[in-house]
Short mmCIF file of C-alpha atoms in Angstrom, two decimals:
data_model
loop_
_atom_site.label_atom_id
_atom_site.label_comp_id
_atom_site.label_asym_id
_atom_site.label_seq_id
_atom_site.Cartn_x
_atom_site.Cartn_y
_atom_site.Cartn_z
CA UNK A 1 0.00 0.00 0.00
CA UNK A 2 2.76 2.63 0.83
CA UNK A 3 5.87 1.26 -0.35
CA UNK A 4 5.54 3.04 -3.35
CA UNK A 5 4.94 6.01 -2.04
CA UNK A 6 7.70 6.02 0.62
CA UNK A 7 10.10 5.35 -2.07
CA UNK A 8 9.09 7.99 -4.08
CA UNK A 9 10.27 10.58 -2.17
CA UNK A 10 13.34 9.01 -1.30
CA UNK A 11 16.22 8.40 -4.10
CA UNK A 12 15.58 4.99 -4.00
CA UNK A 13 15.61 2.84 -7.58
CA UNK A 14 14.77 -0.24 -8.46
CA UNK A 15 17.75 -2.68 -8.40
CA UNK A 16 15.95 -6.29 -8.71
CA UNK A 17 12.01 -6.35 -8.54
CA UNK A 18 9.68 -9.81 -8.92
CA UNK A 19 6.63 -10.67 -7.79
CA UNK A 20 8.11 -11.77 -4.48
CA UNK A 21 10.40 -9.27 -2.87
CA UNK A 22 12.54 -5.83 -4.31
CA UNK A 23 15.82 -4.73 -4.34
CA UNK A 24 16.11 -1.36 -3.89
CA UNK A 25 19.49 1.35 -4.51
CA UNK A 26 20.34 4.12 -2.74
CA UNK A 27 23.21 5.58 -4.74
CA UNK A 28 26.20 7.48 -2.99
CA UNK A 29 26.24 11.10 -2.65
CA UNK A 30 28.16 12.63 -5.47
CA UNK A 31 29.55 15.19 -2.83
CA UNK A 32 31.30 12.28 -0.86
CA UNK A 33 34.66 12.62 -0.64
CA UNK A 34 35.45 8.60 -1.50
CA UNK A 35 33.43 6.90 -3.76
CA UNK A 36 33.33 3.20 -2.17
CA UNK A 37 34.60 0.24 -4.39
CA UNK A 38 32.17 -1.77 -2.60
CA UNK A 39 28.42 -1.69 -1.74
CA UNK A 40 26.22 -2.20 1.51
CA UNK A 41 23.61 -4.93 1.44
CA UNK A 42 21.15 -3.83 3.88
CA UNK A 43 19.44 -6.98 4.51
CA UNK A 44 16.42 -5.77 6.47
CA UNK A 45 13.69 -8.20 8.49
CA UNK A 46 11.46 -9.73 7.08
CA UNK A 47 8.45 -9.04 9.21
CA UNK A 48 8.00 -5.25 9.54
CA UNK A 49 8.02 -2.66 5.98
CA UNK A 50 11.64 -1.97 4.40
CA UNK A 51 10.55 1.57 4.60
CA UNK A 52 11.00 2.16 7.49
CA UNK A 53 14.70 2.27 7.72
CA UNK A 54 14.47 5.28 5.12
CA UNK A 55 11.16 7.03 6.52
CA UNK A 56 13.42 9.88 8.24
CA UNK A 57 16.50 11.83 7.28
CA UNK A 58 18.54 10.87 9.76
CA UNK A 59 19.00 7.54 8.85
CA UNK A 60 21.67 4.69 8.48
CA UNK A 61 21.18 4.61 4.82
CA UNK A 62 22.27 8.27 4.64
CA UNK A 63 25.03 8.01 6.38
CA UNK A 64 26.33 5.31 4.33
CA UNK A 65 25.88 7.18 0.97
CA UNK A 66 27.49 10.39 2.87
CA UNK A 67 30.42 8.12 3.17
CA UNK A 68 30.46 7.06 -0.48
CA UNK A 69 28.61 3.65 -0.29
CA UNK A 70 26.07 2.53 -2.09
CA UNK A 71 23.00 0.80 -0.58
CA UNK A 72 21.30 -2.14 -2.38
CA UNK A 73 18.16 -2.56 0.53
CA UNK A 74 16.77 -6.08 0.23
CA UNK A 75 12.69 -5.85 0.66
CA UNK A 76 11.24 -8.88 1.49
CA UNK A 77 7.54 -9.24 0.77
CA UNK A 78 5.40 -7.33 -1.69
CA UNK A 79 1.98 -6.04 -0.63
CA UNK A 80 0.01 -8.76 -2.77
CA UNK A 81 -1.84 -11.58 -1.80
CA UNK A 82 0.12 -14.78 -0.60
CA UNK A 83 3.31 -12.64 -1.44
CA UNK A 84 6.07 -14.93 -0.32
CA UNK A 85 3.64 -17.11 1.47
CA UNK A 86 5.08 -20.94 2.18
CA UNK A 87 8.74 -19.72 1.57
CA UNK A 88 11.43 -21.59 3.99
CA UNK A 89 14.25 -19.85 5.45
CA UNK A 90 16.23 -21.56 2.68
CA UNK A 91 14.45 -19.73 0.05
CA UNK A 92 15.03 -16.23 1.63
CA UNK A 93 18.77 -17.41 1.76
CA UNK A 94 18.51 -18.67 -1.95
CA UNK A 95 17.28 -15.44 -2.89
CA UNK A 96 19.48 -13.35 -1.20
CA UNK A 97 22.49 -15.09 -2.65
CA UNK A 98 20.99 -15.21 -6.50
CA UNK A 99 19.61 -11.97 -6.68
CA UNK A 100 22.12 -9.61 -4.24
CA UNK A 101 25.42 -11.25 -3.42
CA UNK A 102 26.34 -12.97 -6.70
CA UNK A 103 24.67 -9.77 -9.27
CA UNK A 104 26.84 -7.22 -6.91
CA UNK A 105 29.81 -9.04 -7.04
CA UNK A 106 29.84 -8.85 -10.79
CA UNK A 107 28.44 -5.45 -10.95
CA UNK A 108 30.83 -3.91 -9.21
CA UNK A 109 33.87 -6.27 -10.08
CA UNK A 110 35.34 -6.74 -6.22
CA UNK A 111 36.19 -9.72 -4.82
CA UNK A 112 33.57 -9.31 -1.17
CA UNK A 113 31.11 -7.09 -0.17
CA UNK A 114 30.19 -5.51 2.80
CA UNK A 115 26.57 -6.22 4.47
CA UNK A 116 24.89 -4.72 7.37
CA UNK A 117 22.00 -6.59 8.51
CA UNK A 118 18.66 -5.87 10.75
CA UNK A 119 16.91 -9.03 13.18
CA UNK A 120 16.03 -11.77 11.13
CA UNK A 121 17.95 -10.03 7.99
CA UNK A 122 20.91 -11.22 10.98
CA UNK A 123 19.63 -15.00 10.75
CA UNK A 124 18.96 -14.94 7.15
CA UNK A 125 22.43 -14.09 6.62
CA UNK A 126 24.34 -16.14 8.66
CA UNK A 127 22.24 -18.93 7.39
CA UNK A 128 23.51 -18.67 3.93
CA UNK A 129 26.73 -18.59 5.42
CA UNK A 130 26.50 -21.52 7.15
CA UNK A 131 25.13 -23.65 4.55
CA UNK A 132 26.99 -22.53 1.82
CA UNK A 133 30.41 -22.96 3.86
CA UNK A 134 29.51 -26.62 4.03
CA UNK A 135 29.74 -26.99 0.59
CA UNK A 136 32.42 -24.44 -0.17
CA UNK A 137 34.55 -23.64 3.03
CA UNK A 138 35.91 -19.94 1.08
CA UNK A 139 32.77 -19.23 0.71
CA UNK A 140 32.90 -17.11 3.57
CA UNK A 141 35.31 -14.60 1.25
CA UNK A 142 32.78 -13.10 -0.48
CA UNK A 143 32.06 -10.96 2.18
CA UNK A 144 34.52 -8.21 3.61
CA UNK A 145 32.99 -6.13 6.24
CA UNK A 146 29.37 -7.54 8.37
CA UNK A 147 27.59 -5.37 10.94
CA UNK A 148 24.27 -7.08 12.56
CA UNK A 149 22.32 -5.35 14.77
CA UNK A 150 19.36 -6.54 17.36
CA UNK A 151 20.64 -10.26 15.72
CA UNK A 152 19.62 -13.21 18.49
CA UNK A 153 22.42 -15.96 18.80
CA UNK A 154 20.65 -18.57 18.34
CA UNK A 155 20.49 -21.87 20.51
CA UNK A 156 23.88 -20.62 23.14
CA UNK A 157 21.90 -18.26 25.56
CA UNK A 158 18.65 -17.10 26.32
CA UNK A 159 16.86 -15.96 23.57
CA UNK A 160 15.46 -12.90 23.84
CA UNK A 161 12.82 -12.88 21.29
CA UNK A 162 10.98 -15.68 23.49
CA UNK A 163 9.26 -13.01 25.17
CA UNK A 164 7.74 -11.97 22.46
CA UNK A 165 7.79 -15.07 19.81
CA UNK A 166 7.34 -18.58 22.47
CA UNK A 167 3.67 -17.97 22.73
CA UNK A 168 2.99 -17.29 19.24
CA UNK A 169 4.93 -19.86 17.95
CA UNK A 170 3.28 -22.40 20.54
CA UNK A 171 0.11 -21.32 19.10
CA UNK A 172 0.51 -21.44 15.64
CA UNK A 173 2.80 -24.55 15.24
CA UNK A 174 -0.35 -27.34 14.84
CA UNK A 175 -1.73 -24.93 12.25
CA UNK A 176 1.84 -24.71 9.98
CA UNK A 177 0.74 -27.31 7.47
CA UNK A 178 -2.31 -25.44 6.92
CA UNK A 179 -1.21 -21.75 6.63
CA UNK A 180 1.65 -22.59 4.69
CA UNK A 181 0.61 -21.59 1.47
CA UNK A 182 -1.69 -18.57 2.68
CA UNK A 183 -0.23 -15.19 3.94
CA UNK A 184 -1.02 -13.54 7.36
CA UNK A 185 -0.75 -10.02 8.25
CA UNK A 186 1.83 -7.69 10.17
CA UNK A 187 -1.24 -6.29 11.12
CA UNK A 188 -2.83 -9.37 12.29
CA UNK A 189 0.31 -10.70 13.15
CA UNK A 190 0.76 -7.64 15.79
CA UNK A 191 -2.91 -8.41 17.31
CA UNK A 192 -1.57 -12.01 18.36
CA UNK A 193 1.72 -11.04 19.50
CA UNK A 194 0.01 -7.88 21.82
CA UNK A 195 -2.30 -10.42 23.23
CA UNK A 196 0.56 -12.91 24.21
CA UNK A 197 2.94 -10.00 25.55
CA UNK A 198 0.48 -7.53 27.29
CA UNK A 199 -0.12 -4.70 25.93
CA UNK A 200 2.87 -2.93 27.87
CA UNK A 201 4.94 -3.69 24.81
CA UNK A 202 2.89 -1.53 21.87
CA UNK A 203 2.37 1.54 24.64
CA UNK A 204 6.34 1.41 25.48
CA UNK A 205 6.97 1.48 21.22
CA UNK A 206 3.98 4.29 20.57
CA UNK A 207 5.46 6.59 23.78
CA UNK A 208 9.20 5.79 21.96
CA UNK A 209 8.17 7.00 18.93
CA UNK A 210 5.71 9.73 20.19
CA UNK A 211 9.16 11.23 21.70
CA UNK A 212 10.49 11.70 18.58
CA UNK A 213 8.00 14.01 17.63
CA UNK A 214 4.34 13.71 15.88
CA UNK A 215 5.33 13.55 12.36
CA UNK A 216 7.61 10.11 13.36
CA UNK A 217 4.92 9.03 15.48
CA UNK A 218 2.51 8.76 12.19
CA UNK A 219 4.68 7.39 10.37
CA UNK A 220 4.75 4.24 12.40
CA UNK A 221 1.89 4.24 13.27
CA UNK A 222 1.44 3.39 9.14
CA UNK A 223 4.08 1.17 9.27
CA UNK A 224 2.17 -1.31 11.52
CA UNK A 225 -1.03 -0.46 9.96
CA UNK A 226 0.11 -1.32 6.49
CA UNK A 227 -1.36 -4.87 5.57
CA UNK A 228 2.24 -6.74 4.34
CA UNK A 229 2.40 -10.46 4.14
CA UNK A 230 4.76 -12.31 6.05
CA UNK A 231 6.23 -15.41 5.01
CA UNK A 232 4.66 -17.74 7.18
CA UNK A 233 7.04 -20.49 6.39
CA UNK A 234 10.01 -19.04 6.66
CA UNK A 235 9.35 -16.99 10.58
CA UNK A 236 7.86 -20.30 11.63
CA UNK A 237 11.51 -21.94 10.45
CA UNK A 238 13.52 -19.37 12.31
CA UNK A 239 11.18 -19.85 15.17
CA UNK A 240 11.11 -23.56 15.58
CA UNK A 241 15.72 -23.28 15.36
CA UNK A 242 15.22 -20.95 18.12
CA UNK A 243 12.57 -23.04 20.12
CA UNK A 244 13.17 -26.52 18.72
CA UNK A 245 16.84 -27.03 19.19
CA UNK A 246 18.46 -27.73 22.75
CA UNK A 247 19.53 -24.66 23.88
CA UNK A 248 21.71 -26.24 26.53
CA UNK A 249 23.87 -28.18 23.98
CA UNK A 250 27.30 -26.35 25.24
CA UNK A 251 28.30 -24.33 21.97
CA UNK A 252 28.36 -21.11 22.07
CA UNK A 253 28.26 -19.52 18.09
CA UNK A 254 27.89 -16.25 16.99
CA UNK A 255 26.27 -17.27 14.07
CA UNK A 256 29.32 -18.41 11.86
CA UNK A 257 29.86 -22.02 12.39
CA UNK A 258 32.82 -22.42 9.37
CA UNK A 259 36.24 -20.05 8.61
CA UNK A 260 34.89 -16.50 8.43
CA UNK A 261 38.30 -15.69 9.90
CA UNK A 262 38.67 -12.94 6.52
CA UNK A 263 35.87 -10.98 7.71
CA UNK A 264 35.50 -8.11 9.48
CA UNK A 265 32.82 -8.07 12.44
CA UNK A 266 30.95 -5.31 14.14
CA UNK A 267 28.02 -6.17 16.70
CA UNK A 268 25.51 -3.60 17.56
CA UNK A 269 23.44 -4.14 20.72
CA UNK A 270 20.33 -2.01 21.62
CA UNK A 271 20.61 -1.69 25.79
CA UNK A 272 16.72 -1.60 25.39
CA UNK A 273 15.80 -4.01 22.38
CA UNK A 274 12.86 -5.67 24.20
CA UNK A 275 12.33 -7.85 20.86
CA UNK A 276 15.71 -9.74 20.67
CA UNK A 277 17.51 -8.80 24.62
CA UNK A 278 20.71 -8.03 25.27
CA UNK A 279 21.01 -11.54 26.68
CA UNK A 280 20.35 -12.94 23.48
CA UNK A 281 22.66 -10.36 21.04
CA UNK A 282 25.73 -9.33 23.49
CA UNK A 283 29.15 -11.19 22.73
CA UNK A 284 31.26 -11.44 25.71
CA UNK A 285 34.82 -10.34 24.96
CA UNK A 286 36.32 -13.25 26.77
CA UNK A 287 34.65 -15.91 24.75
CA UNK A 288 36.38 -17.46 21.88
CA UNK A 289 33.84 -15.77 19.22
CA UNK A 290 35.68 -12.54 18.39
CA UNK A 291 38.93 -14.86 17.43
CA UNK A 292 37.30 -16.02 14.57
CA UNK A 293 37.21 -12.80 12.68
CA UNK A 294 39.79 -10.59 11.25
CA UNK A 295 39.10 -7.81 13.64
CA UNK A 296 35.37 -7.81 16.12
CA UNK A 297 34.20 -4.46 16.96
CA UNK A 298 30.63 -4.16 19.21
CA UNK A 299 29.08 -1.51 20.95
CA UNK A 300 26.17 -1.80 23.47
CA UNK A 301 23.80 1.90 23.55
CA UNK A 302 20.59 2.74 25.15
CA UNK A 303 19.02 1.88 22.27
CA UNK A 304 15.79 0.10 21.13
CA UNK A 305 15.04 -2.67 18.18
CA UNK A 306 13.37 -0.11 15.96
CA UNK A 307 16.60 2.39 16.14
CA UNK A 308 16.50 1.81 12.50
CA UNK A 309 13.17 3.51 12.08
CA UNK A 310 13.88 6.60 14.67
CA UNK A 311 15.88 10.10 14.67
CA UNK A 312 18.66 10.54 16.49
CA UNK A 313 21.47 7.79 17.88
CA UNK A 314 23.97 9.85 15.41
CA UNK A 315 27.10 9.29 17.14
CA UNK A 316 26.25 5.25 16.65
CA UNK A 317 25.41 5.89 12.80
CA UNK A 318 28.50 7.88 12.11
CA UNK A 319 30.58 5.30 14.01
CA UNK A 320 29.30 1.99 11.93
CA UNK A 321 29.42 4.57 8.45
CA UNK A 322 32.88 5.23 9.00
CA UNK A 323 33.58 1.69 10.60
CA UNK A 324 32.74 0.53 7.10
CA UNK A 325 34.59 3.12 5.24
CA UNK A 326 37.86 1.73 6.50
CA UNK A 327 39.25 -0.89 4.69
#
């Protein structure tokens, strides 16, 4: 319904568009002062508009193009009926891999590219990692510099989205064969997940939001009202390696489970992310997981999970934009 319209007035073109999900590029300022040889893949969530991390002018995606980068964002869903309905978690990794990692690589003739990725953009992305390492172990060298932020580690700690997800999930799991192939609602989606968490969750986001000032406020306050499709398949995937596995099982991964040990790592943790918790995202710096990149980075701010979609934190966007700028 608004995608269109939110682009618009951004300089967003299309990239890659199908009747699935868009592609969307956000060129680099002319003015920068380095053009970048390599792009950012902003590999957004999957369950909440890719609009949103553009709806304001103080945004990451600005930053980046200030610094010379340009932005390919990945869009998953399309407002149509059964868009992306029944798609696994290995689709969404197929895709992203097809249609963004191996076009870019060619386009822009580098070796790796940089990606900074948002929640379940987080899993989607170490997923195709993972698998494709299995098959390939330098796989993990098309990729230079990776940034995740409000990303849960899944199966090592506890997982923060359970306070939001365990219920739902719970619910909905005798019903997967069935709603499979059929599309459900953010909208309708957010009903169900208010009447699992209390509504103490939505009144904390709207008073966030309301902060930043009326015109922000109606914004997302359009953003959940907006009727996208989420893949049913695919959350429910995410949700049962989160519930499903043994969390107890004595590994602790940040994700990568092959050699990543050529790329670059920066972890950003939102103090107040009440969607995936600090307990879930945080990397202690006496564990063995920052030894298996070339250089780990992370920073921990009083932010929330929709940072992304909100004014302000500048001092955190210049710091990843010019984290990402150094090669």
């Amino acid at each position: 319904m608004l995608d269109r319209l939110y682009f618009a007035n951004t300089k967003a073109q299309i990239y890659y568009e199908d009747a699935n999900f868009n592609i969307w590029k956000f060129a680099a300022e002319e003015s920068a002062g380095k053009r970048q040889k390599r792009p950012i893949i902003l590999n957004y969530s999957i369950m909440t508009r890719a609009y949103g991390t553009c709806f304001n002018k103080d945004n990451f995606i600005e930053f980046f193009n200030r610094q010379g980068f340009d932005v390919f964002l990945m869009d998953w869903g399309k407002e149509s009926l059964f868009t992306l309905s029944g798609w696994t978690l290995n689709d969404l990794a197929d895709a992203f891999d097809a249609k963004a990692v191996t076009p870019l690589l060619k386009d822009y003739k580098v070796d790796n590219l940089n990606v900074f990725a948002i929640c379940i953009g987080g899993l989607i992305t170490s997923h195709l990692i993972n698998r494709e390492l299995k098959k390939n172990k330098d796989y993990g060298k098309r990729f230079h510099k990776i940034s995740y932020y409000g990303s849960p580690i899944l199966g090592s700690r506890d997982l923060g989205m359970a306070r939001s997800f365990l219920q739902f999930y719970q619910t909905m799991k005798p019903y997967r064969p069935a709603l499979e192939k059929t599309g459900i609602s953010l909208y309708a989606m957010d009903m169900i997940i208010m009447q699992s968490t209390g509504i103490s969750m939505m009144e904390w986001f709207w008073q966030r939001f309301w902060e930043a000032g009326p015109e922000t406020f109606t914004k997302a306050l359009a953003l959940t009202c907006d009727d996208r499709l989420v893949p049913f398949a695919a959350f429910m995937d995410i949700l049962e390696g989160a519930f499903a596995s043994n969390p107890d099982n004595g590994k602790e991964s940040f994700h990568f489970d092959g050699d990543v040990s050529n790329i670059h790592f920066f972890n950003l943790v939102g103090e107040h992310d009440f969607l995936v918790m600090p307990s879930a995202s945080i990397v202690e710096w006496n564990s063995t997981i920052p030894q298996q990149f070339a250089s780990f980075d992370q920073v921990i701010f009083p932010g929330g999970h929709f940072i992304f979609a909100r004014p302000g934190f500048q001092d955190v966007k210049e710091r990843l934009a010019a984290w990402f700028a150094t090669d």
